[in-house]
Amino acid sequence: MEDAGKVEYNFEPVDISRLLEDSLLDTIFVVEEKDILVEKIIPDSLPLINGDEEKLTDMFTVLIDDAIRFTPPKGKLTIKIDAEEDDLHIMVKDSGPGIPEKLIPHMFQRFYEIGASIKQSYEGLESGLYICKKIVDAHKGSIQIESKIGAGTEVHVWLPRISGSSKNRNIQK
């Protein structure tokens, strides 16, 4: 029973852009239903990371689902990947109402009791982000939230890249 609650990871070289595309594809019906404009800024050639495909896909699905949930009809969702010196920087941005600044430090906690007046709007968000943080931590990366009321929310994830690796891709535009 020692391993109860322990999550197993299967690390291998992973193309993050493909996982993001797969996660976005899983949400396409809601995107179309809400008539959300999706802007993808993903370079043709990105380094690989050492990661667990299934866990990273779960994480991106949570981040994209949350962004879609808070994006109003005819709003905009932006997904951007940058290759930085040691990391891949993934940003998921919505055009929703934003998160109150006082809540941001608590968003990665497993459970956080928020006031009844805002509970309905943000309920469940923190537990999904808690799981995302656990996945990012297991990959030796970092995650943070930037948000302004009325200006949407950006979730930033940095994952260490495999040095010297690059994956060429053809993107349909």
Backbone as a printed PyTorch tensor [residue, N CA C, xyz], in Angstrom:
tensor([[[  0.8200,  -1.2080,   0.0000],
         [  0.0000,   0.0000,   0.0000],
         [  0.8540,   1.2580,   0.0000]],

        [[  2.1380,   1.0970,   0.0010],
         [  3.0410,   2.2330,   0.0490],
         [  2.8520,   3.1560,  -1.1590]],

        [[  2.5240,   2.6050,  -2.3260],
         [  2.4190,   3.3800,  -3.5440],
         [  1.0340,   3.9910,  -3.7690]],

        [[  0.1350,   3.8360,  -2.7970],
         [ -1.2140,   4.3790,  -2.9660],
         [ -1.1410,   5.8850,  -3.2000]],

        [[ -1.7980,   6.3360,  -4.2540],
         [ -1.8240,   7.7570,  -4.5650],
         [ -0.6280,   8.2370,  -5.3650]],

        [[  0.3440,   7.3810,  -5.5730],
         [  1.5320,   7.7740,  -6.3410],
         [  1.2210,   7.6490,  -7.8320]],

        [[  1.5230,   8.6890,  -8.5800],
         [  1.2420,   8.7080, -10.0050],
         [  2.4960,   8.2870, -10.7590]],

        [[  2.3400,   7.3490, -11.6710],
         [  3.4740,   6.8810, -12.4810],
         [  3.5990,   7.7230, -13.7350]],

        [[  4.8240,   8.0500, -14.0750],
         [  5.0980,   8.8230, -15.2910],
         [  5.9550,   7.9850, -16.2300]],

        [[  5.6780,   8.1190, -17.5180],
         [  6.4410,   7.4260, -18.5540],
         [  7.0910,   8.5010, -19.4340]],

        [[  8.3530,   8.8360, -19.1250],
         [  9.0300,   9.9180, -19.8360],
         [  9.6740,   9.4230, -21.1180]],

        [[  9.4790,  10.2040, -22.1730],
         [ 10.0800,   9.9340, -23.4770],
         [ 10.1400,  11.2590, -24.2410]],

        [[ 10.9040,  11.3460, -25.3330],
         [ 10.9180,  12.5830, -26.1240],
         [  9.5240,  12.8660, -26.6870]],

        [[  9.0550,  14.1010, -26.4890],
         [  7.6850,  14.4630, -26.8440],
         [  7.6740,  15.7650, -27.6510]],

        [[  6.8190,  15.7900, -28.6750],
         [  6.5600,  16.9930, -29.4680],
         [  5.3570,  17.7090, -28.8440]],

        [[  5.6310,  18.7660, -28.0980],
         [  4.5880,  19.5080, -27.3850],
         [  3.5250,  20.0550, -28.3360]],

        [[  3.9380,  20.5220, -29.5070],
         [  2.9740,  21.1300, -30.4350],
         [  1.8930,  20.1210, -30.8280]],

        [[  2.2670,  18.8730, -31.0110],
         [  1.2830,  17.8380, -31.3720],
         [  0.2960,  17.6200, -30.2290]],

        [[  0.8120,  17.6000, -28.9950],
         [ -0.0770,  17.3930, -27.8440],
         [ -1.0580,  18.5540, -27.6860]],

        [[ -0.5720,  19.7750, -27.9090],
         [ -1.4590,  20.9380, -27.8420],
         [ -2.5340,  20.8710, -28.9250]],

        [[ -2.1230,  20.4850, -30.1300],
         [ -3.0910,  20.3420, -31.2360],
         [ -4.1450,  19.2900, -30.8820]],

        [[ -3.7160,  18.1570, -30.3150],
         [ -4.6530,  17.0960, -29.9250],
         [ -5.6320,  17.5970, -28.8620]],

        [[ -5.1060,  18.3240, -27.8720],
         [ -5.9690,  18.8460, -26.8050],
         [ -6.9720,  19.8510, -27.3630]],

        [[ -6.5280,  20.6720, -28.2810],
         [ -7.4180,  21.6580, -28.9050],
         [ -8.4940,  20.9620, -29.7400]],

        [[ -8.1000,  19.9200, -30.4520],
         [ -9.0410,  19.1660, -31.2650],
         [-10.1530,  18.5600, -30.4020]],

        [[ -9.7980,  18.1370, -29.1770],
         [-10.7880,  17.5670, -28.2600],
         [-11.8490,  18.5830, -27.8510]],

        [[-11.5710,  19.8710, -28.0210],
         [-12.5060,  20.9110, -27.5830],
         [-13.1750,  21.6280, -28.7490]],

        [[-12.9650,  21.1500, -29.9560],
         [-13.3920,  21.8680, -31.1560],
         [-14.9020,  22.1440, -31.1890]],

        [[-15.7050,  21.2380, -30.6500],
         [-17.1560,  21.4380, -30.6920],
         [-17.5690,  22.6450, -29.8490]],

        [[-16.9650,  22.7870, -28.6700],
         [-17.2910,  23.9270, -27.8090],
         [-16.7660,  25.2160, -28.4310]],

        [[-15.5690,  25.1570, -29.0140],
         [-14.9890,  26.3240, -29.6870],
         [-15.9340,  26.7920, -30.7940]],

        [[-16.4150,  25.8600, -31.6120],
         [-17.3260,  26.2120, -32.7080],
         [-18.6730,  26.7000, -32.1780]],

        [[-19.1770,  26.0500, -31.1320],
         [-20.4620,  26.4310, -30.5650],
         [-20.4260,  27.8580, -30.0200]],

        [[-19.3180,  28.2420, -29.3800],
         [-19.1820,  29.5850, -28.8160],
         [-18.6110,  30.5790, -29.8370]],

        [[-18.2960,  30.0820, -31.0390],
         [-17.7390,  30.9160, -32.1080],
         [-16.4830,  31.6590, -31.6300]],

        [[-15.5850,  30.9060, -30.9870],
         [-14.3470,  31.4630, -30.4530],
         [-13.2810,  31.4610, -31.5450]],

        [[-12.5930,  32.5780, -31.6670],
         [-11.4540,  32.6740, -32.5780],
         [-10.2500,  32.0540, -31.8740]],

        [[ -9.6150,  31.0730, -32.5110],
         [ -8.4320,  30.4340, -31.9370],
         [ -7.2140,  30.9110, -32.7160]],

        [[ -6.2950,  31.5480, -32.0000],
         [ -5.0420,  31.9930, -32.5900],
         [ -3.9360,  31.0780, -32.0750]],

        [[ -3.2780,  30.3930, -33.0110],
         [ -2.1700,  29.5010, -32.6510],
         [ -0.8810,  30.1230, -33.1720]],

        [[  0.0470,  30.3520, -32.2630],
         [  1.3610,  30.8760, -32.6230],
         [  2.3670,  29.7930, -32.2390]],

        [[  2.6020,  28.8930, -33.1930],
         [  3.4410,  27.7210, -32.9410],
         [  4.4760,  27.6370, -34.0560]],

        [[  5.7630,  27.7800, -33.7200],
         [  6.8060,  27.7030, -34.7480],
         [  6.8080,  26.3440, -35.4620]],

        [[  7.2920,  26.3490, -36.7180],
         [  7.3820,  25.1070, -37.4940],
         [  8.3440,  24.1040, -36.8750]],

        [[  9.3600,  24.5910, -36.2230],
         [ 10.3880,  23.7150, -35.6820],
         [ 10.5760,  24.0070, -34.1970]],

        [[ 10.3070,  23.0110, -33.3810],
         [ 10.4430,  23.1780, -31.9350],
         [ 11.2800,  22.0440, -31.3550]],

        [[ 12.0640,  22.3460, -30.3150],
         [ 12.7830,  21.2750, -29.6340],
         [ 11.8010,  20.3320, -28.9350]],

        [[ 12.2060,  19.1140, -28.7370],
         [ 11.4070,  18.1420, -27.9970],
         [ 11.6360,  18.3480, -26.5090]],

        [[ 10.7210,  17.8210, -25.7100],
         [ 10.9360,  17.7840, -24.2630],
         [ 10.8940,  16.3270, -23.8320]],

        [[ 11.4170,  16.0580, -22.6610],
         [ 11.3350,  14.7330, -22.0720],
         [ 10.0740,  14.7410, -21.2150]],

        [[  9.0200,  14.0610, -21.6810],
         [  7.7570,  14.1660, -20.9730],
         [  6.8940,  12.9360, -21.0800]],

        [[  5.8250,  12.9650, -20.3210],
         [  4.8120,  11.9190, -20.3340],
         [  3.6530,  12.4280, -21.1930]],

        [[  3.4840,  11.8490, -22.3810],
         [  2.4660,  12.3210, -23.3310],
         [  1.0710,  12.3750, -22.7210]],

        [[  0.6910,  11.3120, -22.0310],
         [ -0.6660,  11.2430, -21.4920],
         [ -0.9010,  12.3310, -20.4450]],

        [[  0.0390,  12.5030, -19.5280],
         [ -0.1300,  13.5060, -18.4680],
         [ -0.1000,  14.9220, -19.0450]],

        [[  0.8070,  15.1730, -19.9990],
         [  0.8750,  16.4980, -20.6120],
         [ -0.3880,  16.8030, -21.4110]],

        [[ -0.9220,  15.8090, -22.1030],
         [ -2.1820,  16.0000, -22.8360],
         [ -3.3030,  16.3300, -21.8520]],

        [[ -3.3430,  15.6150, -20.7270],
         [ -4.3440,  15.9190, -19.6940],
         [ -4.2030,  17.3650, -19.2220]],

        [[ -2.9550,  17.7950, -18.9850],
         [ -2.7150,  19.1460, -18.5020],
         [ -3.1730,  20.1820, -19.5280]],

        [[ -2.7910,  19.9970, -20.7970],
         [ -3.1840,  20.9590, -21.8240],
         [ -4.6920,  20.9820, -22.0080]],

        [[ -5.3350,  19.8230, -21.8840],
         [ -6.7900,  19.7660, -22.0010],
         [ -7.4460,  20.5720, -20.8830]],

        [[ -6.9370,  20.4550, -19.6600],
         [ -7.4750,  21.2460, -18.5450],
         [ -7.2800,  22.7330, -18.8110]],

        [[ -6.0700,  23.1240, -19.2280],
         [ -5.7900,  24.5440, -19.4710],
         [ -6.6580,  25.1040, -20.5910]],

        [[ -6.8000,  24.3530, -21.6730],
         [ -7.6110,  24.8140, -22.8040],
         [ -9.0960,  24.8200, -22.4360]],

        [[ -9.5570,  23.7710, -21.7410],
         [-10.9610,  23.7290, -21.2920],
         [-11.2910,  24.9330, -20.4110]],

        [[-10.3960,  25.2470, -19.4580],
         [-10.6250,  26.3980, -18.5820],
         [-10.6720,  27.6880, -19.3900]],

        [[ -9.7430,  27.8340, -20.3230],
         [ -9.7050,  29.0500, -21.1440],
         [-10.9890,  29.1920, -21.9580]],

        [[-11.4580,  28.0910, -22.5360],
         [-12.6940,  28.1220, -23.3200],
         [-13.8880,  28.4370, -22.4150]],

        [[-13.8960,  27.8370, -21.2420],
         [-14.9870,  28.0380, -20.2960],
         [-15.1610,  29.5210, -19.9500]],

        [[-14.0360,  30.2410, -19.8210],
         [-14.1030,  31.6360, -19.4160],
         [-14.1040,  32.6140, -20.5910]],

        [[-13.9220,  32.1110, -21.8020],
         [-13.9720,  32.9810, -22.9760],
         [-15.4300,  33.1780, -23.3820]],

        [[-15.8360,  34.4270, -23.5390],
         [-17.2290,  34.6680, -23.9290],
         [-17.4630,  34.2720, -25.3870]],

        [[-18.7320,  34.0780, -25.7790],
         [-19.0250,  33.8240, -27.1910],
         [-18.3820,  34.9040, -28.0670]],

        [[-17.8260,  34.4700, -29.1950],
         [-17.1150,  35.3380, -30.1400],
         [-15.8370,  35.9200, -29.5410]],

        [[-15.3600,  35.3180, -28.4520],
         [-14.1150,  35.7570, -27.8260],
         [-12.9180,  35.1420, -28.5300]],

        [[-11.7580,  35.2730, -27.8990],
         [-10.5240,  34.8100, -28.5160],
         [ -9.7210,  33.9580, -27.5370]],

        [[ -9.1830,  32.8640, -28.0630],
         [ -8.2990,  31.9690, -27.3230],
         [ -6.9650,  31.9790, -28.0650]],

        [[ -5.8800,  32.2320, -27.3360],
         [ -4.5540,  32.2510, -27.9480],
         [ -3.6990,  31.1590, -27.3280]],

        [[ -3.0500,  30.3790, -28.1860],
         [ -2.1080,  29.3500, -27.7470],
         [ -0.7820,  29.6580, -28.4240]],

        [[  0.2430,  29.8380, -27.6150],
         [  1.5370,  30.2460, -28.1450],
         [  2.6380,  29.3860, -27.5280]],

        [[  3.6000,  28.9980, -28.3680],
         [  4.7720,  28.2740, -27.8720],
         [  6.0150,  29.0190, -28.3370]],

        [[  6.9230,  29.2520, -27.4180],
         [  8.2200,  29.8480, -27.7320],
         [  9.3140,  28.9150, -27.2500]],

        [[ 10.3400,  28.7350, -28.0710],
         [ 11.5200,  27.9920, -27.6420],
         [ 12.4590,  28.9980, -27.0000]],

        [[ 12.6590,  28.8570, -25.7010],
         [ 13.5830,  29.7190, -24.9850],
         [ 14.8950,  28.9570, -24.8050]],

        [[ 15.8560,  29.5760, -24.1510],
         [ 17.1870,  28.9810, -24.0530],
         [ 17.1710,  27.5470, -23.4980]],

        [[ 16.5040,  27.3580, -22.3680],
         [ 16.4850,  26.0320, -21.7410],
         [ 15.1050,  25.3870, -21.7060]],

        [[ 14.0830,  26.1540, -22.0590],
         [ 12.7030,  25.6890, -21.8870],
         [ 11.8680,  25.9290, -23.1330]],

        [[ 10.7330,  25.2240, -23.1650],
         [  9.6530,  25.6040, -24.0630],
         [  8.6650,  26.3780, -23.1980]],

        [[  8.2370,  27.5340, -23.6790],
         [  7.2910,  28.3760, -22.9580],
         [  5.9540,  28.2680, -23.6870]],

        [[  4.9700,  27.7180, -23.0010],
         [  3.6350,  27.5460, -23.5540],
         [  2.7160,  28.5410, -22.8550]],

        [[  1.9430,  29.2890, -23.6380],
         [  1.0040,  30.2330, -23.0670],
         [ -0.3910,  29.9350, -23.6150]],

        [[ -1.3530,  29.8580, -22.7080],
         [ -2.7600,  29.7090, -23.0800],
         [ -3.4670,  30.9370, -22.5140]],

        [[ -4.0630,  31.7290, -23.4090],
         [ -4.6860,  32.9930, -23.0010],
         [ -6.1410,  33.0210, -23.4400]],

        [[ -7.0030,  33.4560, -22.5270],
         [ -8.4080,  33.6260, -22.8700],
         [ -8.7570,  35.1090, -22.8700]],

        [[ -9.9270,  35.4240, -23.3860],
         [-10.3960,  36.8120, -23.3990],
         [-11.5810,  36.9620, -22.4480]],

        [[-11.5380,  36.1790, -21.3780],
         [-12.6350,  36.1740, -20.4150],
         [-12.5550,  37.3040, -19.4070]],

        [[-13.3090,  37.1680, -18.3140],
         [-13.4400,  38.2510, -17.3370],
         [-12.2120,  38.4520, -16.4570]],

        [[-11.2880,  37.4990, -16.4630],
         [-10.1210,  37.6050, -15.5930],
         [-10.3950,  37.0110, -14.2220]],

        [[ -9.3290,  36.8280, -13.4750],
         [ -9.4180,  36.2500, -12.1320],
         [ -9.0180,  37.3500, -11.1460]],

        [[ -9.7900,  37.5420, -10.0770],
         [ -9.4030,  38.5430,  -9.0890],
         [ -7.9820,  38.2810,  -8.5670]],

        [[ -7.2090,  39.3390,  -8.4480],
         [ -5.8010,  39.2160,  -8.0690],
         [ -5.6130,  38.4500,  -6.7650]],

        [[ -6.5060,  38.6450,  -5.8020],
         [ -6.3470,  37.9800,  -4.5000],
         [ -6.5300,  36.4600,  -4.5950]],

        [[ -7.1810,  35.9840,  -5.6740],
         [ -7.3720,  34.5380,  -5.8270],
         [ -6.1710,  33.8430,  -6.4800]],

        [[ -5.4060,  34.5810,  -7.2860],
         [ -4.3430,  33.9650,  -8.0880],
         [ -3.3600,  33.1350,  -7.2440]],

        [[ -2.8770,  33.6280,  -6.0990],
         [ -1.9250,  32.8080,  -5.3260],
         [ -2.5080,  31.4800,  -4.8360]],

        [[ -3.8310,  31.3790,  -4.8100],
         [ -4.4850,  30.1650,  -4.2960],
         [ -4.9300,  29.2090,  -5.4010]],

        [[ -4.7650,  29.5830,  -6.6540],
         [ -5.3190,  28.8050,  -7.7660],
         [ -4.6850,  27.4250,  -7.9170]],

        [[ -3.4630,  27.2340,  -7.4110],
         [ -2.8010,  25.9350,  -7.5560],
         [ -2.9700,  25.0520,  -6.3280]],

        [[ -3.7640,  25.5100,  -5.3620],
         [ -4.0220,  24.6960,  -4.1750],
         [ -5.0710,  23.6370,  -4.5000]],

        [[ -4.9950,  22.5450,  -3.7860],
         [ -5.9420,  21.4600,  -4.0380],
         [ -7.3780,  21.9080,  -3.7790]],

        [[ -7.5700,  22.5310,  -2.6310],
         [ -8.8880,  23.0620,  -2.2870],
         [ -8.6710,  24.4280,  -1.6660]],

        [[ -9.4740,  25.3830,  -2.0720],
         [ -9.3840,  26.7150,  -1.4960],
         [-10.7940,  27.2300,  -1.3640]],

        [[-11.1730,  27.6150,  -0.1540],
         [-12.5250,  28.0960,   0.0900],
         [-12.6280,  29.5480,  -0.3420]],

        [[-13.4210,  29.7890,  -1.3650],
         [-13.6180,  31.1620,  -1.8300],
         [-15.0190,  31.6060,  -1.4650]],

        [[-15.2130,  32.8790,  -1.4040],
         [-16.5080,  33.4360,  -1.0090],
         [-17.6320,  32.9770,  -1.9170]],

        [[-18.8240,  32.8920,  -1.3620],
         [-19.9870,  32.4060,  -2.1100],
         [-20.2760,  33.2510,  -3.3450]],

        [[-19.9940,  34.5510,  -3.2840],
         [-20.3250,  35.4310,  -4.4020],
         [-19.5220,  35.1080,  -5.6580]],

        [[-18.2990,  34.6070,  -5.4930],
         [-17.5010,  34.2830,  -6.6800],
         [-17.3030,  32.7790,  -6.8570]],

        [[-17.8010,  32.0120,  -5.8870],
         [-17.5870,  30.5640,  -5.9450],
         [-18.1530,  29.9420,  -7.2160]],

        [[-19.3460,  30.3470,  -7.6100],
         [-19.9820,  29.7480,  -8.7750],
         [-19.1650,  30.0000, -10.0420]],

        [[-18.5770,  31.1830, -10.1570],
         [-17.8110,  31.5260, -11.3520],
         [-16.5300,  30.7150, -11.4820]],

        [[-15.8680,  30.4580, -10.3690],
         [-14.5320,  29.8530, -10.4160],
         [-14.4840,  28.4490,  -9.8350]],

        [[-15.6260,  27.8850,  -9.4630],
         [-15.6740,  26.5730,  -8.8430],
         [-15.0250,  25.5150,  -9.7360]],

        [[-14.1530,  24.7190,  -9.1580],
         [-13.5090,  23.6360,  -9.8830],
         [-12.2330,  24.0510, -10.5850]],

        [[-12.0530,  25.3420, -10.7800],
         [-10.8640,  25.8210, -11.4810],
         [ -9.5990,  25.4710, -10.7150]],

        [[ -9.6360,  25.6980,  -9.3910],
         [ -8.4210,  25.4840,  -8.6210],
         [ -8.0010,  24.0130,  -8.5740]],

        [[ -8.9390,  23.0720,  -8.5520],
         [ -8.5320,  21.6640,  -8.4850],
         [ -7.9070,  21.2090,  -9.8020]],

        [[ -8.3810,  21.7210, -10.9420],
         [ -7.7670,  21.3990, -12.2270],
         [ -6.3690,  21.9720, -12.3190]],

        [[ -6.1920,  23.1990, -11.8200],
         [ -4.8740,  23.8250, -11.8490],
         [ -3.9180,  23.1530, -10.8690]],

        [[ -4.4560,  22.6080,  -9.7740],
         [ -3.6340,  21.8420,  -8.8240],
         [ -3.0300,  20.6300,  -9.5420]],

        [[ -3.8470,  19.9360, -10.3320],
         [ -3.3710,  18.7730, -11.0890],
         [ -2.3280,  19.2240, -12.1150]],

        [[ -2.5930,  20.3320, -12.7990],
         [ -1.6260,  20.8570, -13.7750],
         [ -0.2880,  21.1540, -13.1030]],

        [[ -0.3280,  21.7560, -11.9230],
         [  0.9140,  22.0810, -11.2140],
         [  1.6730,  20.8070, -10.8580]],

        [[  0.9720,  19.7770, -10.4370],
         [  1.6250,  18.4990, -10.1070],
         [  2.3190,  17.9330, -11.3500]],

        [[  1.6630,  18.0060, -12.4970],
         [  2.2370,  17.4980, -13.7480],
         [  3.4640,  18.3220, -14.1410]],

        [[  3.3470,  19.6450, -14.0540],
         [  4.4750,  20.5250, -14.3820],
         [  5.6490,  20.2500, -13.4410]],

        [[  5.3600,  20.1160, -12.1550],
         [  6.4180,  19.8330, -11.1750],
         [  7.1260,  18.5180, -11.4940]],

        [[  6.3670,  17.4880, -11.8740],
         [  6.9570,  16.1860, -12.2070],
         [  7.8690,  16.2910, -13.4290]],

        [[  7.6230,  17.2860, -14.2790],
         [  8.4410,  17.5040, -15.4770],
         [  9.5490,  18.5300, -15.2300]],

        [[  9.7130,  18.9230, -13.9560],
         [ 10.7380,  19.8900, -13.5520],
         [ 10.5770,  21.2380, -14.2570]],

        [[  9.3140,  21.6260, -14.4410],
         [  9.0020,  22.8990, -15.0740],
         [  8.3860,  23.8600, -14.0830]],

        [[  7.7590,  24.9090, -14.6040],
         [  7.0650,  25.8640, -13.7420],
         [  5.8000,  26.3530, -14.4490]],

        [[  4.8740,  26.8500, -13.6430],
         [  3.5920,  27.3260, -14.1580],
         [  3.2020,  28.5720, -13.3730]],

        [[  2.6220,  29.5410, -14.0690],
         [  2.1280,  30.7370, -13.3810],
         [  0.9320,  31.3020, -14.1260]],

        [[  0.1710,  32.1130, -13.4020],
         [ -1.0310,  32.7410, -13.9490],
         [ -0.8510,  34.2500, -13.9070]],

        [[ -1.2180,  34.9020, -15.0060],
         [ -1.3130,  36.3600, -15.0430],
         [ -2.7390,  36.6810, -15.4550]],

        [[ -3.3710,  37.5830, -14.7360],
         [ -4.7570,  37.9060, -15.0490],
         [ -5.0850,  39.3210, -14.6020]],

        [[ -5.9440,  39.9610, -15.3870],
         [ -6.4600,  41.2770, -15.0300],
         [ -7.9700,  41.2400, -15.2440]],

        [[ -8.6840,  41.7680, -14.2800],
         [-10.1450,  41.8140, -14.4000],
         [-10.5070,  42.5740, -15.6730]],

        [[-11.3470,  41.9510, -16.4970],
         [-11.7940,  42.5610, -17.7340],
         [-10.8400,  42.3670, -18.9070]],

        [[ -9.6840,  41.7460, -18.6580],
         [ -8.6870,  41.6050, -19.7330],
         [ -8.2380,  40.1590, -19.9360]],

        [[ -8.9340,  39.2070, -19.3510],
         [ -8.5990,  37.8030, -19.5760],
         [ -7.4920,  37.2810, -18.6730]],

        [[ -7.1370,  36.0370, -18.9330],
         [ -6.1540,  35.3210, -18.1210],
         [ -5.1530,  34.6340, -19.0300]],

        [[ -3.8940,  34.6550, -18.6130],
         [ -2.8290,  33.9260, -19.2970],
         [ -2.2630,  32.9050, -18.3320]],

        [[ -2.1600,  31.6670, -18.7900],
         [ -1.4620,  30.6420, -18.0190],
         [ -0.1700,  30.3600, -18.7740]],

        [[  0.9400,  30.4620, -18.0680],
         [  2.2660,  30.2320, -18.6440],
         [  2.8520,  28.9610, -18.0660]],

        [[  3.3610,  28.1080, -18.9470],
         [  4.0200,  26.8680, -18.5310],
         [  5.4060,  26.8390, -19.1790]],

        [[  6.4000,  26.5430, -18.3750],
         [  7.7620,  26.3610, -18.8940],
         [  8.1680,  24.9210, -18.6260]],

        [[  8.5760,  24.2220, -19.6750],
         [  9.0220,  22.8350, -19.5610],
         [ 10.4250,  22.7370, -20.1530]],

        [[ 11.3450,  22.0630, -19.4410],
         [ 12.7170,  21.9650, -19.9450],
         [ 12.7730,  21.2270, -21.2710]],

        [[ 13.4970,  21.7930, -22.2050],
         [ 13.6440,  21.1790, -23.5160],
         [ 14.8380,  20.2280, -23.5120]],

        [[ 14.8070,  19.2710, -24.4410],
         [ 15.9420,  18.3890, -24.6330],
         [ 16.9320,  19.1660, -25.4900]],

        [[ 18.1080,  19.4120, -24.9870],
         [ 19.0630,  20.2410, -25.7270],
         [ 19.4800,  19.5510, -27.0160]],

        [[ 19.5660,  20.3570, -28.0510],
         [ 19.9980,  19.8530, -29.3590],
         [ 18.9110,  19.1770, -30.1720]],

        [[ 17.6880,  19.1110, -29.6520],
         [ 16.6250,  18.4370, -30.4100],
         [ 15.7660,  19.4680, -31.1190]],

        [[ 15.2720,  19.0940, -32.2540],
         [ 14.3620,  19.9570, -32.9900],
         [ 13.4730,  19.0740, -33.8510]],

        [[ 12.2200,  19.4010, -33.9030],
         [ 11.2570,  18.6100, -34.6680],
         [ 10.6610,  19.5130, -35.7400]],

        [[ 10.9450,  19.2260, -37.0010],
         [ 10.3650,  20.0160, -38.0800],
         [  8.9420,  19.5500, -38.3400]],

        [[  8.0670,  20.5210, -38.5210],
         [  6.6650,  20.1890, -38.7590],
         [  6.1450,  21.0530, -39.8900]],

        [[  5.1490,  20.5540, -40.5620],
         [  4.4490,  21.3690, -41.5620],
         [  3.1300,  21.7900, -40.9510]],

        [[  2.9230,  23.0930, -40.8770],
         [  1.7020,  23.6070, -40.2900],
         [  0.7850,  24.1020, -41.3970]],

        [[ -0.4740,  23.6900, -41.3090],
         [ -1.4550,  24.2140, -42.2500],
         [ -1.9690,  25.5230, -41.7080]],

        [[ -1.9380,  26.5420, -42.5500],
         [ -2.3940,  27.8580, -42.0720],
         [ -3.6500,  28.2570, -42.7790]]])
